[in-house]
GROMACS .gro file of C-alpha atoms in nm:
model
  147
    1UNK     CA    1   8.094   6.710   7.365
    2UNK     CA    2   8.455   6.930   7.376
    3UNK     CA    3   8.495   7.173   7.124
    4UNK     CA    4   8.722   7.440   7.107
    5UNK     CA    5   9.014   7.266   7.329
    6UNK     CA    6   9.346   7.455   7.333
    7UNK     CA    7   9.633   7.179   7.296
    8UNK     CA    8  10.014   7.319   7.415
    9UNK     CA    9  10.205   7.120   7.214
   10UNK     CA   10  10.558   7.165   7.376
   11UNK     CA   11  10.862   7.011   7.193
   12UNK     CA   12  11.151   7.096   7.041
   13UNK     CA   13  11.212   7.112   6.622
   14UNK     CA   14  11.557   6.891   6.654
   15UNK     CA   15  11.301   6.603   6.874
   16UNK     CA   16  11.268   6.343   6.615
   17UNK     CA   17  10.957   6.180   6.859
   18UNK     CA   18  10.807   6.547   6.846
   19UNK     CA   19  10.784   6.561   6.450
   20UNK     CA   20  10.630   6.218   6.481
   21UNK     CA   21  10.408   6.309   6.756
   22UNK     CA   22  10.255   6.578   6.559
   23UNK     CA   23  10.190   6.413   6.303
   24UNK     CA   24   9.983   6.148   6.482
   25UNK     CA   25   9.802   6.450   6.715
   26UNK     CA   26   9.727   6.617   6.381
   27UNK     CA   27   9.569   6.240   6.294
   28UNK     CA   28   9.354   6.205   6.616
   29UNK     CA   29   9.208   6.530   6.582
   30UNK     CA   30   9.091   6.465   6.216
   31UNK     CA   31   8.925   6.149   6.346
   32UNK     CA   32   8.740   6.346   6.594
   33UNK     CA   33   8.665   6.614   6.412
   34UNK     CA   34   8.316   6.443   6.300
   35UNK     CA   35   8.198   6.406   6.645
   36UNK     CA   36   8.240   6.830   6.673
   37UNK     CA   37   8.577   6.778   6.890
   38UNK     CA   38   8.808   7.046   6.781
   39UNK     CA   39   9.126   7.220   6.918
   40UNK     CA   40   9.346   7.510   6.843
   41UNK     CA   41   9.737   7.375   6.881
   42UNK     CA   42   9.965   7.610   7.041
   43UNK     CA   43  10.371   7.507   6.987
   44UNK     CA   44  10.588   7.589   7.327
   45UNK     CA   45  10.937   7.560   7.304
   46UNK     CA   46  11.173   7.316   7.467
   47UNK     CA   47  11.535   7.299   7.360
   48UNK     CA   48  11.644   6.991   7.384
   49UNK     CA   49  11.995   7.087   7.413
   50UNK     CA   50  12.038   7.486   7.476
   51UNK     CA   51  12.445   7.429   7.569
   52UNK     CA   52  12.451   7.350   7.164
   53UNK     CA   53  12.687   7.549   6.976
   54UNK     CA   54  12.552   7.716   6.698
   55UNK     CA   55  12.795   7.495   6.436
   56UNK     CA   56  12.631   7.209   6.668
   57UNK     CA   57  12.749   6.870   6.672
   58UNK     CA   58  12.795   6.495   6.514
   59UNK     CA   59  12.487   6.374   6.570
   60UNK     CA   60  12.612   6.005   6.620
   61UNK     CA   61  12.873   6.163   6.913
   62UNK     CA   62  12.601   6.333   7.072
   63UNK     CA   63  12.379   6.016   7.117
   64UNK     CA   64  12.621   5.788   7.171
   65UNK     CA   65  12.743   6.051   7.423
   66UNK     CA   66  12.419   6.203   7.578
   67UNK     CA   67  12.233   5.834   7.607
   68UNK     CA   68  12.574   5.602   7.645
   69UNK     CA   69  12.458   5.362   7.342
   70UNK     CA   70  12.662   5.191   7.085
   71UNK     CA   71  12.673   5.324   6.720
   72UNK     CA   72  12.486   4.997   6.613
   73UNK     CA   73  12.236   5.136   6.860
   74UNK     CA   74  12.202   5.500   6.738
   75UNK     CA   75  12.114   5.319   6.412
   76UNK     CA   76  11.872   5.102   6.495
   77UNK     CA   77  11.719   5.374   6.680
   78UNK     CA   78  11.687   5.558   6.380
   79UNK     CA   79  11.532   5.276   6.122
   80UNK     CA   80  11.273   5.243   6.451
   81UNK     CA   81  11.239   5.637   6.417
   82UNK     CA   82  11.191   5.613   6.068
   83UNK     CA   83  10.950   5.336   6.064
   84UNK     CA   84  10.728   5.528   6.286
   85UNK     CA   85  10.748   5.868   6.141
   86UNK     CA   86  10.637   5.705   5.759
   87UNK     CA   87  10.376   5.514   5.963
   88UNK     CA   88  10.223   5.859   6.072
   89UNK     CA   89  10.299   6.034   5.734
   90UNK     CA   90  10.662   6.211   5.773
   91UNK     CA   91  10.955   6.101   5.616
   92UNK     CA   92  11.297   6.122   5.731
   93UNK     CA   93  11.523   6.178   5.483
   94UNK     CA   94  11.805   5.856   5.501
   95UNK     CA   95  12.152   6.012   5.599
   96UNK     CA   96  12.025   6.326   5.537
   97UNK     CA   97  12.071   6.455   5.891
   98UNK     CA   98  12.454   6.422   6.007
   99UNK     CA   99  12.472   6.722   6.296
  100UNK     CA  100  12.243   6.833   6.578
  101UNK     CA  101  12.224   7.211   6.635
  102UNK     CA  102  12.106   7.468   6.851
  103UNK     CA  103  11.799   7.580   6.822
  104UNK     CA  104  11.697   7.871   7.011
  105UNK     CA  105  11.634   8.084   6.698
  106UNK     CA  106  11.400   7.844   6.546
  107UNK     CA  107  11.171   7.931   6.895
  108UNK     CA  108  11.178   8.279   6.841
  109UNK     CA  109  11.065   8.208   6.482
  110UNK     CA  110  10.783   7.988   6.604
  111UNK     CA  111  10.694   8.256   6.899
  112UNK     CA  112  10.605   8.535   6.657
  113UNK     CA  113  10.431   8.314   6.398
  114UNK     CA  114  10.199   8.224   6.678
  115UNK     CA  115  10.171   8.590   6.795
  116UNK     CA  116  10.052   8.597   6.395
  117UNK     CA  117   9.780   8.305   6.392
  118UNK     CA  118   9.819   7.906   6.530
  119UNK     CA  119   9.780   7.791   6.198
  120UNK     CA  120  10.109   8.007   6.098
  121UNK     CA  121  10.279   7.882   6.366
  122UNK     CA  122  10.168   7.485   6.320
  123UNK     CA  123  10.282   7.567   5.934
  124UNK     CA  124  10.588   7.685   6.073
  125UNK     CA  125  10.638   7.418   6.256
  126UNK     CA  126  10.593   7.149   6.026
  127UNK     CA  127  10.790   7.311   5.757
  128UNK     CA  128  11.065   7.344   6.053
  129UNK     CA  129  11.054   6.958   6.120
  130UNK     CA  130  11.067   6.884   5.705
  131UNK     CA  131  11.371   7.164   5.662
  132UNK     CA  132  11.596   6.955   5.950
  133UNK     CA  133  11.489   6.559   5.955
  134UNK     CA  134  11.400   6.521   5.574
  135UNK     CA  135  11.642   6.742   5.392
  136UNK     CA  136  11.911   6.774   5.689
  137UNK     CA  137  11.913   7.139   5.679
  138UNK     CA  138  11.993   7.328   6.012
  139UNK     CA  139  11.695   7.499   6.202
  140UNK     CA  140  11.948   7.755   6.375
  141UNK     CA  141  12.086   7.882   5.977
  142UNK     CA  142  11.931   8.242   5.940
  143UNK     CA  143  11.890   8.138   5.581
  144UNK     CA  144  11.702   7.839   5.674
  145UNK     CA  145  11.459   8.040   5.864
  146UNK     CA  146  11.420   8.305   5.621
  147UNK     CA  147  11.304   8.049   5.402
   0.00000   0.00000   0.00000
């Protein structure tokens, strides 16, 4: 029986498959949980994009751009995104989310709530993911991460 694993969970708050993925790790580990398996997460950073401007970008440009895919594509994408993420308990918010930004301050956020507790940082985290993909805020605002 494992008990007391330590799970690095290394994504980035702007990763749409990282909110979802999350979500569904949180999942498996409450289905465990009965057999005694347990595990403390621990959130490492990976930006995504650390050449982002702080003002960031059009989201549709950058995907369009980063992955060469059609508009038609960057929205299909998302419904397929969206689909998955309600499947697993997250919602993103429908045209909510119009830029992509930099997010280098949201990981020092999430590096000293995890010097405070995991479960601070995890909360962080999550309320990280809900503050960008549902309400479209920007995880690099000082405001928004005052908040």
């Amino acid at each position: 029986m494992l008990a007391g694993m330590k799970i690095d969970f290394v994504s980035d708050v702007s990763c749409p498959w990282c909110a979802i993925g999350l979500h569904a790790l949180e999942q498996a580990l409450a289905r465990v949980a009965a057999d005694g398996i347990t595990a403390t997460l621990h959130v490492q950073p990976f930006e995504l994009n650390p050449a982002m401007p702080p003002e960031g970008e059009d989201i549709g440009e950058h995907l369009t751009r980063k992955y060469g895919i059609t508009p038609e594509q960057v929205a299909a994408n998302a419904e397929a995104i969206r689909q998955r993420g309600a499947a697993v308990g997250f919602t993103f918010g429908r045209g909510q989310r119009s830029r992509i930004y930099n997010t280098f301050d949201a990981h020092r956020l999430l590096h000293w709530a995890g010097l405070q507790s995991a479960d601070a940082q995890r909360r962080l985290k999550h309320a990280l993911f809900r503050a960008y993909f549902t309400d479209g805020m920007s995880p690099g605002d000082p405001a928004v991460l005052l908040a």
